[in-house]
PDB file of C-alpha atoms in Angstrom:
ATOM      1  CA  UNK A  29    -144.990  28.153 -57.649  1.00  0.00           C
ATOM      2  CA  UNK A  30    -145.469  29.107 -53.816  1.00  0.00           C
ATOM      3  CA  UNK A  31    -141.934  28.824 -53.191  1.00  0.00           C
ATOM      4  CA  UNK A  32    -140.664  31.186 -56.481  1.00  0.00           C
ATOM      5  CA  UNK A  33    -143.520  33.101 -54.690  1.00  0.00           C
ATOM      6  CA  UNK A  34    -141.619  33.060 -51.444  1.00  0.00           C
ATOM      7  CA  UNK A  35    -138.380  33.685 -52.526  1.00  0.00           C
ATOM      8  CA  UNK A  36    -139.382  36.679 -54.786  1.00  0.00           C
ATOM      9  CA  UNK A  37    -140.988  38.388 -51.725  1.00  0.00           C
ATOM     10  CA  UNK A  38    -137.563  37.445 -49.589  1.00  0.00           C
ATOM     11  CA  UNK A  39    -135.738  39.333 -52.022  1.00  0.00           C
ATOM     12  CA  UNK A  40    -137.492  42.297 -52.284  1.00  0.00           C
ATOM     13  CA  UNK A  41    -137.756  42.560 -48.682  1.00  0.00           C
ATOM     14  CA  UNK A  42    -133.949  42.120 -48.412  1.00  0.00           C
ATOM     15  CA  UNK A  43    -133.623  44.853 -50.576  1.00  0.00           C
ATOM     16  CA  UNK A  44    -135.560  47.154 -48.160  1.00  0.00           C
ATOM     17  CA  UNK A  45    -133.209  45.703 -45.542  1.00  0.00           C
ATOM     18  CA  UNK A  46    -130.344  47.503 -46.951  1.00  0.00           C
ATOM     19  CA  UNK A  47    -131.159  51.031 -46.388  1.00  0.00           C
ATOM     20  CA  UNK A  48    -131.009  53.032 -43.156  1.00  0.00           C
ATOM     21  CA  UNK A  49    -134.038  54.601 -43.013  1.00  0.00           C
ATOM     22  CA  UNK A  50    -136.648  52.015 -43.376  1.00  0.00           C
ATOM     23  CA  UNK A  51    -140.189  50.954 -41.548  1.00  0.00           C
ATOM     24  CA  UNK A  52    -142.285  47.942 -40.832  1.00  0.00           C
ATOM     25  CA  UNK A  53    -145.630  48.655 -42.067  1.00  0.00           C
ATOM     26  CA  UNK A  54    -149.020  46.936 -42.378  1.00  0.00           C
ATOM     27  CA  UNK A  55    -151.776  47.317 -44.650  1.00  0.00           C
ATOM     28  CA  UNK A  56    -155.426  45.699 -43.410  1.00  0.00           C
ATOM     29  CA  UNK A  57    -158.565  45.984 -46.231  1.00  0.00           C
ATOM     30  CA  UNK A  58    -162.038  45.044 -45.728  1.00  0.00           C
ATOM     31  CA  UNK A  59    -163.655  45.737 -49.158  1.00  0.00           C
ATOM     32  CA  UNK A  60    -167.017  45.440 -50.919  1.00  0.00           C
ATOM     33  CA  UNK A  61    -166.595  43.983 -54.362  1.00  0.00           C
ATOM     34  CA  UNK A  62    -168.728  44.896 -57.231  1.00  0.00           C
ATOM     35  CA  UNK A  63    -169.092  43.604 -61.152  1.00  0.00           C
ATOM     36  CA  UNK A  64    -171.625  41.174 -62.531  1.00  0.00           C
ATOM     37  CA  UNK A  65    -172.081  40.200 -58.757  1.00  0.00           C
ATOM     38  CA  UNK A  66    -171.223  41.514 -55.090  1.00  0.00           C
ATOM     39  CA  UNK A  67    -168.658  40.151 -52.807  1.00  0.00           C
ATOM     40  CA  UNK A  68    -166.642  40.853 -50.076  1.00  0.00           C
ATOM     41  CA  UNK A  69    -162.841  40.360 -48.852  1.00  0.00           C
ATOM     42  CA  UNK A  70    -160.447  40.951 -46.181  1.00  0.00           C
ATOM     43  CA  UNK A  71    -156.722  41.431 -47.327  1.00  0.00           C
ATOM     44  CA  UNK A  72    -153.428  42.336 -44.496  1.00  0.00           C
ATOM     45  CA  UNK A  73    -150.624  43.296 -46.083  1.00  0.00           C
ATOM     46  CA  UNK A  74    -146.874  43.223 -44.459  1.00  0.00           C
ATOM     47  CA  UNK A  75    -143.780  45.022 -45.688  1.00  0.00           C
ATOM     48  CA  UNK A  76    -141.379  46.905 -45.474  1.00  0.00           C
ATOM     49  CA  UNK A  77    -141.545  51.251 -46.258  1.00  0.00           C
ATOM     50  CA  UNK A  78    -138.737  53.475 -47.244  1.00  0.00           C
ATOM     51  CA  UNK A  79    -139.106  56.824 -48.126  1.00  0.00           C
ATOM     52  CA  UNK A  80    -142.463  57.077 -50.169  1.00  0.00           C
ATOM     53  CA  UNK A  81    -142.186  53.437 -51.501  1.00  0.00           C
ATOM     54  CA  UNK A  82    -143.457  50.677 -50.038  1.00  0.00           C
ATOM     55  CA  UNK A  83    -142.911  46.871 -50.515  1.00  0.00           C
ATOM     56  CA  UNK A  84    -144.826  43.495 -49.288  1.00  0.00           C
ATOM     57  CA  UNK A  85    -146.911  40.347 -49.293  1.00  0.00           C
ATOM     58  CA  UNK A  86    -150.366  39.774 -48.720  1.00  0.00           C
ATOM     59  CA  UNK A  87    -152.887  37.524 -48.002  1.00  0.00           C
ATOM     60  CA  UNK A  88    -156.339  37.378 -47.034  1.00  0.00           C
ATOM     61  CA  UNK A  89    -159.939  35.992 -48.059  1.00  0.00           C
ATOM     62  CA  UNK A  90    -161.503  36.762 -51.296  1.00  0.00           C
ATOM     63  CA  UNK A  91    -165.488  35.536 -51.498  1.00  0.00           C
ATOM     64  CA  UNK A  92    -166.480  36.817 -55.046  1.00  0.00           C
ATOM     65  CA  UNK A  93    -168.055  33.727 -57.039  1.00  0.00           C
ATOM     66  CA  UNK A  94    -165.720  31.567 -55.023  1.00  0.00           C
ATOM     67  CA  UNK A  95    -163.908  32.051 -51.485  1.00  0.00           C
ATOM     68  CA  UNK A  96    -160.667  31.512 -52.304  1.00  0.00           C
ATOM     69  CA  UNK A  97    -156.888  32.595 -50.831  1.00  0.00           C
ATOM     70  CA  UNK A  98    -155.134  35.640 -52.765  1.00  0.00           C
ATOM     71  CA  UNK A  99    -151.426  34.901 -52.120  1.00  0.00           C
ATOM     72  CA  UNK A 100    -149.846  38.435 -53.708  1.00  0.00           C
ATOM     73  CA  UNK A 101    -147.023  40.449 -53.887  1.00  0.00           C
ATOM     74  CA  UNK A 102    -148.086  44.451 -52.913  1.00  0.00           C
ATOM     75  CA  UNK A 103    -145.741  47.544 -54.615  1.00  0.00           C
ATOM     76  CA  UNK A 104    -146.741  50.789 -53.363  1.00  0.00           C
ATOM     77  CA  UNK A 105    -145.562  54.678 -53.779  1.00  0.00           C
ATOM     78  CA  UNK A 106    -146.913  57.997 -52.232  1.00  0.00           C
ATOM     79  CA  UNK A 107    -147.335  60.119 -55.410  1.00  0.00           C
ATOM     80  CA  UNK A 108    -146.819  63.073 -52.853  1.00  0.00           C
ATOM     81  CA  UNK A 109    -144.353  62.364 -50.454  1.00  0.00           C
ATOM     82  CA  UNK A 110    -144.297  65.659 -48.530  1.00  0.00           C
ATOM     83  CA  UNK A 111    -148.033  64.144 -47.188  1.00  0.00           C
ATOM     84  CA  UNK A 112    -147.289  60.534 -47.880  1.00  0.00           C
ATOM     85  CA  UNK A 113    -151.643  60.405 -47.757  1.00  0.00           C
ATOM     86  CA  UNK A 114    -152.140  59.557 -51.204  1.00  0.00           C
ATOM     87  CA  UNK A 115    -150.347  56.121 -52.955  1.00  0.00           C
ATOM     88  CA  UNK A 116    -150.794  53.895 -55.604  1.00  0.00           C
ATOM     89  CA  UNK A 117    -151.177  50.387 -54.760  1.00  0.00           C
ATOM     90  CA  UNK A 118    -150.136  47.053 -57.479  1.00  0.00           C
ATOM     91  CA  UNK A 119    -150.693  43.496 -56.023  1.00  0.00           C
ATOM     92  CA  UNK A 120    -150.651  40.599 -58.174  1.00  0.00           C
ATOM     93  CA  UNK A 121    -150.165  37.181 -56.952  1.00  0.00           C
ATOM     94  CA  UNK A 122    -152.395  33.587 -57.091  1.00  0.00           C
ATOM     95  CA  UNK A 123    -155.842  32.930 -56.437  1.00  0.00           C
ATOM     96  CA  UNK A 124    -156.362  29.460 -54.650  1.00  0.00           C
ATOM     97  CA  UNK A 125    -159.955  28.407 -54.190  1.00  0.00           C
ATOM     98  CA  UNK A 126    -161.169  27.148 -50.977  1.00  0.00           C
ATOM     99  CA  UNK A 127    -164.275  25.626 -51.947  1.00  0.00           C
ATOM    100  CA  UNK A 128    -166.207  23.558 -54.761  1.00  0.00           C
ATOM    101  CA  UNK A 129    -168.370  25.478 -57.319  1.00  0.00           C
ATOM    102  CA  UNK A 130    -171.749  22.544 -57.279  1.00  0.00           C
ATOM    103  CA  UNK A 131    -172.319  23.220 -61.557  1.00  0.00           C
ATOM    104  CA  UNK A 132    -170.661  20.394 -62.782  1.00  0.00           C
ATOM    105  CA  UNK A 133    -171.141  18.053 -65.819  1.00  0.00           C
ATOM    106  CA  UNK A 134    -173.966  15.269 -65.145  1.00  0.00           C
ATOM    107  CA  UNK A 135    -170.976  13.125 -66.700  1.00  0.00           C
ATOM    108  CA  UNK A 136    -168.246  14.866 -64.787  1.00  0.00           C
ATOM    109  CA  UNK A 137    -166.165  11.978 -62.545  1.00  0.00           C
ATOM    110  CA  UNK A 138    -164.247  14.649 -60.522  1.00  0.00           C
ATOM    111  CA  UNK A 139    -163.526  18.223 -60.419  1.00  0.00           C
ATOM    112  CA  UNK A 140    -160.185  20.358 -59.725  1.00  0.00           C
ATOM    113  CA  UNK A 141    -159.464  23.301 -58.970  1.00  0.00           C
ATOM    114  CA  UNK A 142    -156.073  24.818 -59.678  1.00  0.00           C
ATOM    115  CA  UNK A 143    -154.585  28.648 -58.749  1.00  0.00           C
ATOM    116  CA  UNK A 144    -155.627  31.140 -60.795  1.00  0.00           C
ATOM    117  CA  UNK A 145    -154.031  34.574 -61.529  1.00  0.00           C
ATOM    118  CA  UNK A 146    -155.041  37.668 -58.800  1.00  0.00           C
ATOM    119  CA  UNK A 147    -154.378  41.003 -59.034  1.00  0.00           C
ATOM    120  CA  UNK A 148    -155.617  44.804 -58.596  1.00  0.00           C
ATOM    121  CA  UNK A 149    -154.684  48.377 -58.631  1.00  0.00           C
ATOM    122  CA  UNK A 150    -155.741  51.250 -57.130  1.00  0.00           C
ATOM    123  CA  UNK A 151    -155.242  54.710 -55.233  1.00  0.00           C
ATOM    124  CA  UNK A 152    -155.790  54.716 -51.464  1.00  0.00           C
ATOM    125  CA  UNK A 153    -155.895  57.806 -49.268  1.00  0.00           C
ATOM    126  CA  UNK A 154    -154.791  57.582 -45.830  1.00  0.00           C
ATOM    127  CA  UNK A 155    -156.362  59.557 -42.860  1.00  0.00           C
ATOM    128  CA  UNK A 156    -153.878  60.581 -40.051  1.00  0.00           C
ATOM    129  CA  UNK A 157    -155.327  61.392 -36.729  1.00  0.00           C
ATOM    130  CA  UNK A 158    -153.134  63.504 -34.696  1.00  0.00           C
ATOM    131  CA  UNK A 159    -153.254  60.798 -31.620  1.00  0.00           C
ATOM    132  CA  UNK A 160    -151.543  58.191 -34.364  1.00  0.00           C
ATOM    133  CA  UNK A 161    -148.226  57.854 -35.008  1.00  0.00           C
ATOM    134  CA  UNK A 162    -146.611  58.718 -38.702  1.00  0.00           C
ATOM    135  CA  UNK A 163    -147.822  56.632 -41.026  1.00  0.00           C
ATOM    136  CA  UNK A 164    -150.589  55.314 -39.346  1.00  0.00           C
ATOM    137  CA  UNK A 165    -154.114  56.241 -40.262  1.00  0.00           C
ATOM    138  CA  UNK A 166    -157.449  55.384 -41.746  1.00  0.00           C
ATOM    139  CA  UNK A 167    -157.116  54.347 -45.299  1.00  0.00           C
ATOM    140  CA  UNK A 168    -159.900  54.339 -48.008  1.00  0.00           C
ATOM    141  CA  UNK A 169    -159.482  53.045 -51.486  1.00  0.00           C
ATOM    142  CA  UNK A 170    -161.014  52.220 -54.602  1.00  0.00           C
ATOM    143  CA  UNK A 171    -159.213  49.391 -56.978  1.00  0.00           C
ATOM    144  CA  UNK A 172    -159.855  47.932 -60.357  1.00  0.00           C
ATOM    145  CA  UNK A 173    -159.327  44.208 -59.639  1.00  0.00           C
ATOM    146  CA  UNK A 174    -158.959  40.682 -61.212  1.00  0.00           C
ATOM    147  CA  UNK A 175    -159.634  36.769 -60.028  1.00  0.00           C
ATOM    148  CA  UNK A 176    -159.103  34.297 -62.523  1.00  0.00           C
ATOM    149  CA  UNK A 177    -160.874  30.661 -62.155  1.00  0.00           C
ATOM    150  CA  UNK A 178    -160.796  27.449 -63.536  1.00  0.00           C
ATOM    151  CA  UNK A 179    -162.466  24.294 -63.173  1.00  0.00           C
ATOM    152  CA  UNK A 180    -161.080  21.412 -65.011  1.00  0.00           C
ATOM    153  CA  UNK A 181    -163.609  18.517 -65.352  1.00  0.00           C
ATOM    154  CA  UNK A 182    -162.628  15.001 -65.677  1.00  0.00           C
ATOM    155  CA  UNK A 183    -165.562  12.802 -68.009  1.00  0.00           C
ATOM    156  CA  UNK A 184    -165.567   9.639 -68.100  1.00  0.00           C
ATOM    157  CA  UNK A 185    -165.357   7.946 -71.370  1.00  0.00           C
ATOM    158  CA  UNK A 186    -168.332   6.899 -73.223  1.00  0.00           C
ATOM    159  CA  UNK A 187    -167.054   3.860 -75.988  1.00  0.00           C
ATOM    160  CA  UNK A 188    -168.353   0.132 -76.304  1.00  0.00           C
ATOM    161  CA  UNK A 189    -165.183  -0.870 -75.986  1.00  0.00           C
ATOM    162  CA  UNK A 190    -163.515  -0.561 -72.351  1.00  0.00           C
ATOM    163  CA  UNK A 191    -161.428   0.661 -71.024  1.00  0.00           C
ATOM    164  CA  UNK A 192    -162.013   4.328 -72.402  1.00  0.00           C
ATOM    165  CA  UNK A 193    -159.858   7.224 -72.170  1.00  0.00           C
ATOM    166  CA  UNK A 194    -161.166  10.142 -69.910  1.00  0.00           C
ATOM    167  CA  UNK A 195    -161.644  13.325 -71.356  1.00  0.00           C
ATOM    168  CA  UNK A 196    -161.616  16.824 -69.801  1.00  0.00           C
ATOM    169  CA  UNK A 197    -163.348  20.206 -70.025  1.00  0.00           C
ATOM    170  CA  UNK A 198    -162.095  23.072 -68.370  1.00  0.00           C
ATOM    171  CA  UNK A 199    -164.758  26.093 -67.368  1.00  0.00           C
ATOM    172  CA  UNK A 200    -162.386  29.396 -67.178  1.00  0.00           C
ATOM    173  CA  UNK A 201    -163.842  32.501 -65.189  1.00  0.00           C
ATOM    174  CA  UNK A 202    -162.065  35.749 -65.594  1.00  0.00           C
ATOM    175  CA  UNK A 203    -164.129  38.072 -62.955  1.00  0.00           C
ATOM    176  CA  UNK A 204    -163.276  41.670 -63.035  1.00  0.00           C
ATOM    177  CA  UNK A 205    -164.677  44.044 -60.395  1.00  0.00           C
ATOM    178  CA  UNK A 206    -164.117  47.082 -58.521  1.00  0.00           C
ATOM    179  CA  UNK A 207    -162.885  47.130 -54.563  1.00  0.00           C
ATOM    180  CA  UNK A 208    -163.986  49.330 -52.352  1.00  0.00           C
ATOM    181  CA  UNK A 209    -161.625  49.289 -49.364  1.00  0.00           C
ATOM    182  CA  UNK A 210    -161.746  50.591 -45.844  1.00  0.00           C
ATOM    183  CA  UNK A 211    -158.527  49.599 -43.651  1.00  0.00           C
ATOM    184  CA  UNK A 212    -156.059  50.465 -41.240  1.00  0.00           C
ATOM    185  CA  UNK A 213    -151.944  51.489 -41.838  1.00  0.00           C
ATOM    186  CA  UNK A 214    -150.419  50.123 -39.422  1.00  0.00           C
TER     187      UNK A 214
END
């Protein structure tokens, strides 16, 4: 999956490649996350910009219910590009958790945790000081985002009879919350 991941994100940066006019460009986030609980996480973004688009990949920390690793593809286009302040951002990617949620099964034996669906979208506005170069600036942004989240139990059998056949249970989480971002364009 990482390397379809990879590959996807060479390509679209290749495509960028082609064109004459185009700029290396970074995204950094800090954002407060809100829904049935609070959270926090740090994203950098890296790409390529031509003209009001904007193409990349991102990573970064995510700690809402668990801290996981948001590995994402990021689409983004100024809807005014005489200002190029205001654009509307798409990532979607994989969610790989980083640690183990303790709420398992009294019966459980073991406990995995496999990547999960991640994605959000939202408008940013980016603040240009006259001391920064184009493009650069102070960005704030609000985003409607996603983290999916399963934990897939293994329990052992219970028969008179052994050996028994393990059976499995699988907890899914699908965690939608708002992100309030605060970052720097690069």
């Amino acid at each position: 999956m990482l390397r379809k991941l990879l590959l996807v994100t060479f390509l679209i940066n290749s495509l960028f490649c082609a064109g004459q006019k185009k700029l290396y460009r970074s995204y950094n986030y800090f954002a407060f996350l809100a829904g049935e609980r609070t959270g926090q996480q740090l994203t950098t973004i890296h790409g390529l910009e031509k003209g009001s688009w904007f193409a990349g990949a991102g990573t970064g920390l995510d700690r809402y219910e668990l801290l996981s690793l948001p590995v994402f593809l990021s689409g983004s286009k100024y809807l005014f590009p005489s200002s190029n302040n205001l654009l509307f951002t798409i990532n979607a990617g994989m969610s790989f958790p980083l640690e183990k949620k303790s709420e398992m099964l009294r019966t459980a034996v073991k406990a995995n945790y496999p990547a999960r669906p991640f994605g959000e979208a939202g408008f940013v506005y980016r603040f240009q000081e006259e001391s920064m170069k184009k493009g650069q600036g102070i960005l704030l942004g609000v985003y409607y985002s996603y983290k999916g989240m399963r934990i897939k139990q293994t329990l052992s059998g219970n028969c008179p009879n052994p050996p028994c056949a393990d059976t499995y249970e699988y907890i899914n989480y699908e965690l939608h919350r708002w992100a309030f971002k605060l970052g720097l364009a690069l």
